[in-house]
Amino acid sequence: DGMNVLFIVVDDLRPVLGCYGDKLVRSPNIDQLASHSVVFSNAYAQQAVCAPSRVSFLTGRRPDTTRLYDFYSYWRVHAGNYSTMPQYFKENGYVTLSVGKVFHPGVSSNHSDDYPYSWSIPPFHPSTEKYENDKTCRGKDGKLYANLVCPVDVTEMPSGTLPDIQSTEEAIRLLNVMKTNKQKFFLAVGYHKPHIPLRYPQEFLKLYPLENITLAPDPWVPAKLPSVAYNPWTDIRQRDDVKALNVSFPYGPLPDDFQRQIRQSYYAAVSYLDTQVGLLLNALDDVGLSNDTIIVFTADHGWSLGEHGEWAKYSNFDVATRVPLMFYVPGMTSSSVRQGERVFPYLDPFSHARGLAHQGKKKVVELVSLFPTLAELAGLQVPPVCPETSFHVVLCTEGTSIVRYFNASEEQVEEEKGRCDVCFNEEPVAFSQYPRPADTPQWNSDKPRLQDIRIMGYSMRTIDCRYTLWVGFNPSNFSADFEDVHAGELYMVETDPNQDYNIFNNTSHGCFLKKFLG
């Protein structure tokens, strides 16, 4: 009988983690998980916004196949009746459980988180989630605001708690039920932080004195950034504290001191998240299931912290598309422990120094590969690869299992470094995409509704470069016209790791086009 699965997905978490080499953050519990896991340092989401990314990795299909680029359609009705990863586990005898934000709530998951298809019992949502956007942040004047930067006294919050604390408690309760009933489970736990508002227990600020917080290495809008590629961070402009700054649209910039406060609170929210993950993994030890449970830890996409003069997600840059991704597989990624021995003792971020950076796998991988990968790890039949057009195919995947990389040695082919050569190179690539309503930043550029999409930015990340084409798109028949190129971007990883110097105009593009159209 197969292993259980604990699938942890975090909202808007870029890899600012000790195990990914971040020097500032304190994330001892996630780092401890990483030390027992295979860690992928080049993992990318298929679209840098919540609903499209989640529907993509939960179905194993790309956004062009789910036809979800916004928040307003349900794939089973609008695209095809695709099986999901939890549904597949459920059909294979698992009790499937959803806690917190796993599917994006609302129309895009049929107002039910795709229950009863995906889950054995109705998904759990924390009761205090509804206060997320309320005025719960105390300003300097003692009044309450709906701020972006929102450290709080938890005892003053509605019900004296926060959504992620409630999700951890429910997930722990379910682990105990599964243990008692001896049921094989697939438990998905979706954490809200560090999604905005950056609302977290105020004590976590102590870990990050403001004088230790720098600006982004490249806090300006790059000279050669096509205007279509820029996201104007409309969502943070709507928060009371940002609104009060009255920054100009679309380029800003935000004042330096406020940029540092956002970065400080993002880090604080990550440390708060780390404690929740730590409590959850510690409970897995408590019920004695750490030897029998595969753990996946990832995020739906990243979040820009001032790089390129941008904030939030909504772009094709690495800061928005790159995610943490790690797999703990008992007996495979770490040796089994004796009965009663702990794998995941809880680590307090206030007393634990930084974890070691983990030597991650450099292979470029995509979240769309999660479904086949988890199926293979759990010993289930791996769903077949989708045919060219798969709207009518219920069970197939557009990703490929990445289990083959788990033990692969990292031989670096030196002579190919920096060539960005997709023609002769069989190396894997990651595809991401982002829609825009116009060539210049509009109020709806971050989140255009389907009928307003006019341009699609198709982006390809190889080990050496990121290449993006912004092409005409017709939302009525979902067609992209690669003859109608509005703009392009090319960044070399080795010489320009932050993606500030667009060299698109000095390059021939035939090979890339073949890859996109292939």
Short mmCIF file of C-alpha atoms in Angstrom, two decimals:
data_model
loop_
_atom_site.label_atom_id
_atom_site.label_comp_id
_atom_site.label_asym_id
_atom_site.label_seq_id
_atom_site.Cartn_x
_atom_site.Cartn_y
_atom_site.Cartn_z
CA ASP A 1 0.00 0.00 0.00
CA GLY A 2 1.41 3.35 -1.12
CA MET A 3 2.63 6.40 0.73
CA ASN A 4 0.50 9.27 1.97
CA VAL A 5 0.97 12.67 0.36
CA LEU A 6 1.22 16.01 2.15
CA PHE A 7 1.08 18.74 -0.48
CA ILE A 8 1.95 22.21 0.85
CA VAL A 9 1.29 25.14 -1.49
CA VAL A 10 2.07 28.70 -0.44
CA ASP A 11 0.53 31.84 -1.91
CA ASP A 12 2.95 34.26 -3.64
CA LEU A 13 6.15 32.83 -2.14
CA ARG A 14 9.31 33.49 -4.12
CA PRO A 15 12.33 31.44 -2.98
CA VAL A 16 13.46 33.81 -0.22
CA LEU A 17 14.45 30.88 1.99
CA GLY A 18 17.68 29.93 3.69
CA CYS A 19 17.80 26.67 1.71
CA TYR A 20 17.75 28.76 -1.50
CA GLY A 21 20.73 30.81 -0.34
CA ASP A 22 18.90 33.88 0.96
CA LYS A 23 21.20 35.49 3.53
CA LEU A 24 18.61 37.56 5.38
CA VAL A 25 15.56 35.37 5.89
CA ARG A 26 14.95 33.05 8.83
CA SER A 27 13.14 29.94 7.63
CA PRO A 28 14.56 27.12 9.78
CA ASN A 29 11.62 24.71 9.41
CA ILE A 30 11.41 24.89 5.61
CA ASP A 31 15.22 24.67 5.52
CA GLN A 32 15.04 21.53 7.67
CA LEU A 33 12.51 20.01 5.25
CA ALA A 34 14.88 20.92 2.39
CA SER A 35 17.75 19.12 4.10
CA HIS A 36 15.76 15.85 3.78
CA SER A 37 14.43 16.60 0.29
CA VAL A 38 15.33 16.93 -3.37
CA VAL A 39 15.28 20.69 -3.98
CA PHE A 40 14.80 22.23 -7.43
CA SER A 41 16.44 25.63 -7.78
CA ASN A 42 15.01 26.35 -11.25
CA ALA A 43 11.27 25.69 -10.93
CA TYR A 44 8.75 27.94 -12.68
CA ALA A 45 4.99 28.55 -12.64
CA GLN A 46 3.05 28.62 -15.93
CA GLN A 47 1.37 31.98 -15.23
CA ALA A 48 2.22 34.41 -12.44
CA VAL A 49 -1.27 34.83 -10.98
CA CYS A 50 -3.16 32.65 -8.50
CA ALA A 51 -6.12 31.04 -10.25
CA PRO A 52 -4.48 30.26 -13.64
CA SER A 53 -1.36 28.84 -11.99
CA ARG A 54 -3.28 26.64 -9.55
CA VAL A 55 -5.70 25.28 -12.13
CA SER A 56 -2.70 24.59 -14.37
CA PHE A 57 -0.66 22.57 -11.87
CA LEU A 58 -3.69 20.84 -10.33
CA THR A 59 -4.85 19.63 -13.77
CA GLY A 60 -1.39 19.20 -15.29
CA ARG A 61 -2.39 21.38 -18.28
CA ARG A 62 -1.05 24.72 -19.47
CA PRO A 63 -3.15 27.91 -19.40
CA ASP A 64 -3.77 27.67 -23.16
CA THR A 65 -5.46 24.30 -22.47
CA THR A 66 -7.37 25.26 -19.31
CA ARG A 67 -8.27 28.52 -21.11
CA LEU A 68 -8.05 30.25 -17.77
CA TYR A 69 -5.96 33.45 -17.84
CA ASP A 70 -8.14 35.34 -15.36
CA PHE A 71 -10.45 34.34 -12.48
CA TYR A 72 -13.77 33.99 -14.26
CA SER A 73 -14.25 30.54 -15.79
CA TYR A 74 -14.39 26.91 -14.65
CA TRP A 75 -12.26 24.64 -16.83
CA ARG A 76 -14.70 21.69 -16.78
CA VAL A 77 -17.33 23.89 -18.44
CA HIS A 78 -15.19 26.27 -20.46
CA ALA A 79 -12.33 24.06 -21.73
CA GLY A 80 -12.63 20.32 -21.01
CA ASN A 81 -13.59 17.94 -18.22
CA TYR A 82 -9.99 17.44 -17.08
CA SER A 83 -9.20 15.21 -14.12
CA THR A 84 -7.17 16.86 -11.38
CA MET A 85 -4.25 15.53 -9.38
CA PRO A 86 -6.32 15.13 -6.16
CA GLN A 87 -9.15 13.54 -8.18
CA TYR A 88 -6.70 10.99 -9.58
CA PHE A 89 -5.49 10.13 -6.07
CA LYS A 90 -9.09 9.90 -4.87
CA GLU A 91 -9.95 7.51 -7.73
CA ASN A 92 -6.94 5.45 -6.65
CA GLY A 93 -8.18 4.88 -3.11
CA TYR A 94 -6.85 7.92 -1.26
CA VAL A 95 -8.86 10.11 1.10
CA THR A 96 -8.26 13.55 -0.44
CA LEU A 97 -8.44 16.60 1.82
CA SER A 98 -8.12 20.32 1.15
CA VAL A 99 -7.27 22.88 3.83
CA GLY A 100 -6.93 26.62 3.18
CA LYS A 101 -6.22 28.03 -0.28
CA VAL A 102 -5.49 25.13 -2.63
CA PHE A 103 -7.76 25.82 -5.59
CA HIS A 104 -8.39 29.54 -6.00
CA PRO A 105 -11.88 30.06 -4.54
CA GLY A 106 -14.73 31.35 -6.70
CA VAL A 107 -15.90 30.68 -10.26
CA SER A 108 -12.57 29.17 -11.37
CA SER A 109 -13.15 26.18 -9.05
CA ASN A 110 -16.97 26.15 -9.35
CA HIS A 111 -17.48 27.94 -6.00
CA SER A 112 -16.69 24.60 -4.34
CA ASP A 113 -12.92 24.14 -4.72
CA ASP A 114 -13.87 21.48 -7.31
CA TYR A 115 -15.66 19.38 -4.66
CA PRO A 116 -16.81 16.60 -5.02
CA TYR A 117 -14.59 15.78 -8.00
CA SER A 118 -11.27 16.49 -6.30
CA TRP A 119 -11.96 16.00 -2.61
CA SER A 120 -13.42 13.29 -0.38
CA ILE A 121 -14.92 15.78 2.08
CA PRO A 122 -15.80 19.47 1.59
CA PRO A 123 -12.68 21.67 1.68
CA PHE A 124 -11.88 23.60 4.85
CA HIS A 125 -11.54 27.38 4.76
CA PRO A 126 -10.46 29.26 7.88
CA SER A 127 -13.34 31.28 9.33
CA THR A 128 -11.17 34.39 9.69
CA GLU A 129 -10.22 34.46 5.98
CA LYS A 130 -13.13 36.87 5.43
CA TYR A 131 -11.35 39.59 7.45
CA GLU A 132 -8.18 39.51 5.30
CA ASN A 133 -8.97 42.74 3.49
CA ASP A 134 -10.78 44.52 6.33
CA LYS A 135 -9.38 47.42 8.33
CA THR A 136 -7.40 45.41 10.88
CA CYS A 137 -4.05 47.27 10.75
CA ARG A 138 -3.45 49.86 13.45
CA GLY A 139 -1.95 53.07 12.06
CA LYS A 140 0.39 55.50 13.85
CA ASP A 141 -2.73 57.52 14.76
CA GLY A 142 -4.30 54.53 16.55
CA LYS A 143 -7.03 54.16 13.89
CA LEU A 144 -7.60 50.98 11.88
CA TYR A 145 -6.72 50.74 8.17
CA ALA A 146 -6.67 48.23 5.33
CA ASN A 147 -2.92 48.50 4.75
CA LEU A 148 -0.41 46.57 2.65
CA VAL A 149 2.13 46.55 5.50
CA CYS A 150 0.16 45.12 8.41
CA PRO A 151 1.93 43.67 11.47
CA VAL A 152 -0.77 42.88 14.03
CA ASP A 153 -1.33 41.86 17.64
CA VAL A 154 -3.02 38.49 17.10
CA THR A 155 -5.00 38.80 20.34
CA GLU A 156 -6.73 41.89 18.87
CA MET A 157 -7.71 40.08 15.65
CA PRO A 158 -11.24 38.72 15.07
CA SER A 159 -11.50 35.40 17.00
CA GLY A 160 -7.97 36.03 18.31
CA THR A 161 -6.33 34.20 15.43
CA LEU A 162 -5.21 34.41 11.78
CA PRO A 163 -6.23 32.24 8.79
CA ASP A 164 -2.93 30.33 8.46
CA ILE A 165 -2.95 29.48 12.18
CA GLN A 166 -6.46 28.03 11.74
CA SER A 167 -5.37 26.06 8.66
CA THR A 168 -2.44 24.53 10.54
CA GLU A 169 -4.75 23.51 13.40
CA GLU A 170 -7.25 21.91 11.00
CA ALA A 171 -4.52 20.09 9.06
CA ILE A 172 -3.13 18.70 12.33
CA ARG A 173 -6.64 17.60 13.37
CA LEU A 174 -7.05 15.77 10.04
CA LEU A 175 -3.65 14.07 10.38
CA ASN A 176 -4.80 12.67 13.71
CA VAL A 177 -8.11 11.47 12.22
CA MET A 178 -6.28 9.77 9.33
CA LYS A 179 -3.87 8.11 11.77
CA THR A 180 -6.75 6.85 13.95
CA ASN A 181 -8.72 5.54 10.96
CA LYS A 182 -5.58 4.13 9.28
CA GLN A 183 -6.61 5.82 6.03
CA LYS A 184 -4.23 6.56 3.18
CA PHE A 185 -4.46 10.29 2.48
CA PHE A 186 -3.61 13.08 0.07
CA LEU A 187 -3.71 16.20 2.25
CA ALA A 188 -3.29 19.55 0.50
CA VAL A 189 -2.58 22.52 2.75
CA GLY A 190 -2.69 25.97 1.17
CA TYR A 191 -1.15 28.82 3.17
CA HIS A 192 -2.17 32.44 2.51
CA LYS A 193 0.93 34.35 3.56
CA PRO A 194 3.01 36.02 2.16
CA HIS A 195 0.10 37.02 -0.13
CA ILE A 196 -0.98 40.62 0.45
CA PRO A 197 -1.99 42.16 2.77
CA LEU A 198 1.27 41.46 4.62
CA ARG A 199 -0.67 40.71 7.82
CA TYR A 200 1.29 38.64 10.34
CA PRO A 201 1.99 38.59 14.11
CA GLN A 202 3.99 41.74 14.86
CA GLU A 203 6.75 39.95 16.83
CA PHE A 204 8.20 38.69 13.51
CA LEU A 205 9.33 42.25 12.72
CA LYS A 206 11.99 41.83 15.43
CA LEU A 207 13.81 39.39 13.16
CA TYR A 208 14.30 42.09 10.52
CA PRO A 209 15.53 45.46 11.83
CA LEU A 210 14.86 48.05 9.13
CA GLU A 211 18.54 49.03 8.96
CA ASN A 212 19.32 45.51 7.68
CA ILE A 213 16.80 45.81 4.82
CA THR A 214 18.11 46.95 1.45
CA LEU A 215 16.26 48.00 -1.69
CA ALA A 216 16.06 45.58 -4.61
CA PRO A 217 19.39 45.37 -6.48
CA ASP A 218 17.66 46.94 -9.53
CA PRO A 219 14.83 49.16 -8.25
CA TRP A 220 14.50 51.08 -11.52
CA VAL A 221 12.49 50.33 -14.67
CA PRO A 222 15.06 48.96 -17.19
CA ALA A 223 15.71 51.27 -20.15
CA LYS A 224 14.95 48.60 -22.73
CA LEU A 225 11.93 47.03 -21.03
CA PRO A 226 9.03 47.02 -23.50
CA SER A 227 6.08 48.86 -21.94
CA VAL A 228 3.83 45.83 -22.57
CA ALA A 229 6.03 43.77 -20.24
CA TYR A 230 5.63 46.14 -17.28
CA ASN A 231 3.04 45.39 -14.59
CA PRO A 232 1.78 48.53 -12.82
CA TRP A 233 1.05 46.82 -9.43
CA THR A 234 -2.53 48.06 -9.28
CA ASP A 235 -3.47 45.79 -6.36
CA ILE A 236 -1.03 47.29 -3.87
CA ARG A 237 -2.02 50.82 -4.95
CA GLN A 238 -5.49 50.08 -3.58
CA ARG A 239 -4.26 49.53 0.00
CA ASP A 240 -4.74 52.48 2.37
CA ASP A 241 -1.04 52.99 3.19
CA VAL A 242 0.04 52.94 -0.48
CA LYS A 243 -2.91 55.10 -1.54
CA ALA A 244 -1.80 57.74 0.99
CA LEU A 245 1.59 57.99 -0.78
CA ASN A 246 -0.14 59.18 -3.95
CA VAL A 247 2.48 57.71 -6.31
CA SER A 248 2.07 58.32 -10.02
CA PHE A 249 0.66 55.67 -12.37
CA PRO A 250 2.03 53.47 -13.87
CA TYR A 251 5.72 53.68 -12.98
CA GLY A 252 5.76 55.21 -9.50
CA PRO A 253 8.24 54.81 -7.94
CA LEU A 254 7.40 54.14 -4.30
CA PRO A 255 9.51 56.11 -1.79
CA ASP A 256 12.66 54.22 -0.75
CA ASP A 257 11.73 53.98 2.91
CA PHE A 258 8.36 52.45 2.05
CA GLN A 259 10.02 50.00 -0.36
CA ARG A 260 12.15 48.83 2.55
CA GLN A 261 9.07 48.46 4.76
CA ILE A 262 7.37 46.26 2.16
CA ARG A 263 10.47 44.10 1.86
CA GLN A 264 10.76 43.90 5.67
CA SER A 265 7.14 42.79 6.01
CA TYR A 266 7.42 40.25 3.19
CA TYR A 267 10.35 38.63 5.03
CA ALA A 268 8.48 38.79 8.35
CA ALA A 269 5.47 37.10 6.71
CA VAL A 270 7.76 34.36 5.36
CA SER A 271 9.11 33.67 8.87
CA TYR A 272 5.54 33.53 10.20
CA LEU A 273 4.70 31.06 7.41
CA ASP A 274 7.80 29.05 8.34
CA THR A 275 6.52 28.58 11.90
CA GLN A 276 3.21 27.24 10.56
CA VAL A 277 4.99 24.78 8.26
CA GLY A 278 7.18 23.79 11.24
CA LEU A 279 4.16 23.06 13.45
CA LEU A 280 2.53 21.03 10.68
CA LEU A 281 5.62 18.89 10.01
CA ASN A 282 6.19 18.44 13.73
CA ALA A 283 2.63 17.06 13.97
CA LEU A 284 3.43 14.60 11.18
CA ASP A 285 6.24 13.34 13.44
CA ASP A 286 3.83 13.25 16.40
CA VAL A 287 1.41 10.92 14.62
CA GLY A 288 4.33 8.76 13.51
CA LEU A 289 3.77 9.22 9.77
CA SER A 290 6.99 10.95 8.69
CA ASN A 291 8.26 7.62 7.34
CA ASP A 292 5.12 6.98 5.30
CA THR A 293 4.39 10.37 3.79
CA ILE A 294 5.69 12.09 0.67
CA ILE A 295 5.88 15.86 1.24
CA VAL A 296 5.81 18.41 -1.57
CA PHE A 297 6.47 22.06 -0.81
CA THR A 298 5.92 24.74 -3.46
CA ALA A 299 4.15 28.03 -4.28
CA ASP A 300 1.74 29.17 -6.98
CA HIS A 301 4.23 31.81 -8.26
CA GLY A 302 6.67 34.44 -6.96
CA TRP A 303 6.28 38.13 -6.09
CA SER A 304 8.38 41.10 -7.18
CA LEU A 305 9.90 43.10 -4.32
CA GLY A 306 10.83 46.25 -6.23
CA GLU A 307 12.97 44.65 -8.94
CA HIS A 308 12.56 46.51 -12.28
CA GLY A 309 10.51 49.10 -10.37
CA GLU A 310 7.77 46.48 -10.08
CA TRP A 311 5.78 44.97 -7.20
CA ALA A 312 3.53 41.93 -6.96
CA LYS A 313 3.28 39.17 -9.55
CA TYR A 314 1.67 39.65 -13.00
CA SER A 315 4.82 39.44 -15.15
CA ASN A 316 7.10 36.96 -16.92
CA PHE A 317 10.27 37.83 -14.99
CA ASP A 318 11.95 35.18 -12.81
CA VAL A 319 10.98 37.12 -9.68
CA ALA A 320 7.30 36.51 -10.55
CA THR A 321 7.49 33.04 -12.13
CA ARG A 322 10.16 31.24 -10.09
CA VAL A 323 8.99 29.19 -7.12
CA PRO A 324 10.48 27.00 -4.41
CA LEU A 325 9.97 23.29 -5.14
CA MET A 326 11.08 20.38 -2.98
CA PHE A 327 10.11 16.74 -2.55
CA TYR A 328 10.62 14.69 0.59
CA VAL A 329 10.34 10.98 -0.16
CA PRO A 330 11.13 8.72 2.81
CA GLY A 331 13.75 6.13 1.96
CA MET A 332 14.56 7.88 -1.33
CA THR A 333 15.54 11.48 -0.61
CA SER A 334 16.43 10.71 3.02
CA SER A 335 17.12 7.54 4.94
CA SER A 336 14.23 6.10 6.94
CA VAL A 337 14.26 6.83 10.66
CA ARG A 338 13.67 4.40 13.49
CA GLN A 339 10.24 4.30 15.08
CA GLY A 340 9.81 7.24 17.43
CA GLU A 341 12.80 9.16 16.06
CA ARG A 342 11.94 12.70 14.92
CA VAL A 343 12.55 13.93 11.39
CA PHE A 344 10.95 17.35 11.80
CA PRO A 345 11.41 18.75 15.32
CA TYR A 346 9.91 22.24 15.49
CA LEU A 347 12.56 24.98 15.15
CA ASP A 348 11.91 28.44 16.57
CA PRO A 349 13.03 31.12 14.05
CA PHE A 350 13.83 33.47 16.96
CA SER A 351 16.48 31.12 18.34
CA HIS A 352 17.65 29.25 15.26
CA ALA A 353 20.34 30.67 13.04
CA ARG A 354 20.04 30.44 9.29
CA GLY A 355 19.89 27.04 7.61
CA LEU A 356 22.52 26.07 5.09
CA ALA A 357 21.91 26.77 1.43
CA HIS A 358 21.01 23.47 -0.15
CA GLN A 359 22.72 22.35 -3.33
CA GLY A 360 19.58 22.38 -5.47
CA LYS A 361 19.06 20.61 -8.78
CA LYS A 362 19.69 23.12 -11.55
CA LYS A 363 17.51 21.42 -14.16
CA VAL A 364 14.77 23.75 -15.36
CA VAL A 365 11.36 22.33 -14.32
CA GLU A 366 7.73 23.46 -14.44
CA LEU A 367 4.83 23.22 -12.00
CA VAL A 368 2.73 21.61 -14.74
CA SER A 369 4.92 18.54 -14.06
CA LEU A 370 3.72 18.15 -10.47
CA PHE A 371 0.82 15.83 -11.36
CA PRO A 372 2.82 13.14 -13.21
CA THR A 373 5.71 13.47 -10.73
CA LEU A 374 3.53 12.86 -7.68
CA ALA A 375 1.72 10.01 -9.41
CA GLU A 376 5.06 8.31 -10.10
CA LEU A 377 6.40 8.90 -6.57
CA ALA A 378 3.22 7.40 -5.08
CA GLY A 379 3.51 4.33 -7.31
CA LEU A 380 0.39 5.15 -9.34
CA GLN A 381 0.25 4.80 -13.09
CA VAL A 382 1.64 8.02 -14.57
CA PRO A 383 -1.05 9.76 -16.65
CA PRO A 384 -0.25 9.71 -20.37
CA VAL A 385 1.22 12.74 -22.12
CA CYS A 386 -1.53 14.82 -23.77
CA PRO A 387 -1.93 14.72 -27.54
CA GLU A 388 -1.45 17.97 -29.49
CA THR A 389 -5.08 18.99 -28.86
CA SER A 390 -6.47 17.56 -25.64
CA PHE A 391 -9.73 19.42 -24.86
CA HIS A 392 -11.61 16.11 -25.22
CA VAL A 393 -9.09 14.05 -23.19
CA VAL A 394 -10.13 13.60 -19.55
CA LEU A 395 -6.85 12.24 -18.15
CA CYS A 396 -3.52 13.34 -19.57
CA THR A 397 -0.74 15.73 -18.66
CA GLU A 398 1.22 18.39 -20.51
CA GLY A 399 4.06 18.13 -17.99
CA THR A 400 6.45 15.22 -17.63
CA SER A 401 7.48 13.46 -14.44
CA ILE A 402 10.72 14.91 -13.07
CA VAL A 403 11.49 11.90 -10.86
CA ARG A 404 14.22 11.04 -13.39
CA TYR A 405 16.16 14.12 -12.15
CA PHE A 406 16.10 13.08 -8.48
CA ASN A 407 19.26 11.01 -8.63
CA ALA A 408 20.81 12.46 -11.78
CA SER A 409 24.28 13.85 -11.20
CA GLU A 410 24.69 17.50 -12.15
CA GLU A 411 27.13 17.33 -15.02
CA GLN A 412 27.53 20.87 -16.34
CA VAL A 413 28.17 21.02 -20.06
CA GLU A 414 30.70 23.83 -19.96
CA GLU A 415 30.94 24.73 -23.62
CA GLU A 416 27.21 25.42 -23.81
CA LYS A 417 27.23 27.96 -20.99
CA GLY A 418 25.96 31.34 -21.99
CA ARG A 419 25.02 30.31 -25.52
CA CYS A 420 21.27 30.18 -24.93
CA ASP A 421 21.17 27.71 -27.75
CA VAL A 422 17.73 26.14 -27.94
CA CYS A 423 18.25 24.77 -31.45
CA PHE A 424 20.68 22.00 -30.73
CA ASN A 425 20.11 21.76 -27.06
CA GLU A 426 17.79 19.10 -25.69
CA GLU A 427 17.89 20.66 -22.25
CA PRO A 428 14.43 21.13 -20.70
CA VAL A 429 12.83 24.58 -20.78
CA ALA A 430 10.04 26.15 -18.73
CA PHE A 431 7.18 27.99 -20.43
CA SER A 432 5.26 30.79 -18.73
CA GLN A 433 2.84 33.29 -20.19
CA TYR A 434 1.08 36.51 -19.27
CA PRO A 435 -1.82 38.33 -20.94
CA ARG A 436 -2.08 42.11 -21.44
CA PRO A 437 -4.94 44.36 -22.58
CA ALA A 438 -2.70 46.83 -24.45
CA ASP A 439 0.86 47.76 -25.39
CA THR A 440 1.14 50.30 -22.58
CA PRO A 441 0.31 49.85 -18.88
CA GLN A 442 -3.42 50.32 -18.13
CA TRP A 443 -5.40 50.07 -14.89
CA ASN A 444 -6.25 46.44 -15.88
CA SER A 445 -2.80 45.38 -17.19
CA ASP A 446 -2.11 43.20 -14.15
CA LYS A 447 -5.36 41.26 -14.35
CA PRO A 448 -7.10 41.66 -17.71
CA ARG A 449 -10.39 39.80 -18.10
CA LEU A 450 -10.48 37.29 -20.94
CA GLN A 451 -12.47 39.51 -23.31
CA ASP A 452 -9.99 42.38 -22.81
CA ILE A 453 -6.84 40.38 -23.62
CA ARG A 454 -5.18 41.61 -26.84
CA ILE A 455 -1.58 40.47 -26.35
CA MET A 456 -0.06 37.33 -24.84
CA GLY A 457 3.51 37.30 -23.60
CA TYR A 458 4.92 33.79 -24.15
CA SER A 459 8.09 33.27 -22.18
CA MET A 460 10.70 30.52 -22.23
CA ARG A 461 13.27 29.99 -19.49
CA THR A 462 16.28 27.85 -20.28
CA ILE A 463 19.24 27.26 -18.00
CA ASP A 464 21.03 30.10 -19.83
CA CYS A 465 18.41 32.69 -20.67
CA ARG A 466 14.85 33.99 -20.60
CA TYR A 467 13.23 34.73 -23.95
CA THR A 468 9.79 36.39 -24.18
CA LEU A 469 7.64 37.27 -27.18
CA TRP A 470 4.60 39.53 -26.82
CA VAL A 471 2.25 38.58 -29.66
CA GLY A 472 -1.27 39.46 -30.79
CA PHE A 473 -3.99 37.37 -29.14
CA ASN A 474 -7.66 36.95 -30.03
CA PRO A 475 -9.75 36.05 -26.96
CA SER A 476 -12.81 34.97 -28.94
CA ASN A 477 -11.01 31.96 -30.43
CA PHE A 478 -8.03 31.77 -28.04
CA SER A 479 -5.51 32.19 -30.84
CA ALA A 480 -2.07 33.73 -30.65
CA ASP A 481 -0.54 35.17 -33.81
CA PHE A 482 3.22 34.70 -33.78
CA GLU A 483 3.48 36.76 -37.00
CA ASP A 484 2.17 39.75 -35.02
CA VAL A 485 5.06 40.45 -32.63
CA HIS A 486 4.50 43.52 -30.47
CA ALA A 487 7.73 43.29 -28.47
CA GLY A 488 10.42 40.89 -27.35
CA GLU A 489 12.81 40.34 -24.47
CA LEU A 490 16.00 38.32 -24.13
CA TYR A 491 18.09 38.14 -20.97
CA MET A 492 21.26 36.11 -20.43
CA VAL A 493 21.32 34.45 -17.01
CA GLU A 494 25.08 34.35 -16.64
CA THR A 495 25.85 38.01 -17.37
CA ASP A 496 22.47 39.49 -16.36
CA PRO A 497 20.98 37.39 -13.55
CA ASN A 498 18.49 40.11 -12.56
CA GLN A 499 17.11 40.48 -16.12
CA ASP A 500 17.82 44.19 -16.51
CA TYR A 501 19.47 44.34 -19.94
CA ASN A 502 17.18 43.30 -22.76
CA ILE A 503 19.27 42.22 -25.77
CA PHE A 504 16.33 41.04 -27.91
CA ASN A 505 17.18 43.34 -30.82
CA ASN A 506 20.69 41.93 -31.27
CA THR A 507 19.61 38.31 -31.82
CA SER A 508 18.20 35.97 -34.46
CA HIS A 509 15.06 34.26 -33.26
CA GLY A 510 14.28 31.30 -35.49
CA CYS A 511 15.03 28.60 -32.96
CA PHE A 512 13.00 30.15 -30.19
CA LEU A 513 9.99 30.47 -32.49
CA LYS A 514 10.25 26.79 -33.39
CA LYS A 515 10.22 25.95 -29.67
CA PHE A 516 7.10 28.05 -29.02
CA LEU A 517 5.23 26.67 -32.02
CA GLY A 518 6.55 23.12 -31.51
#
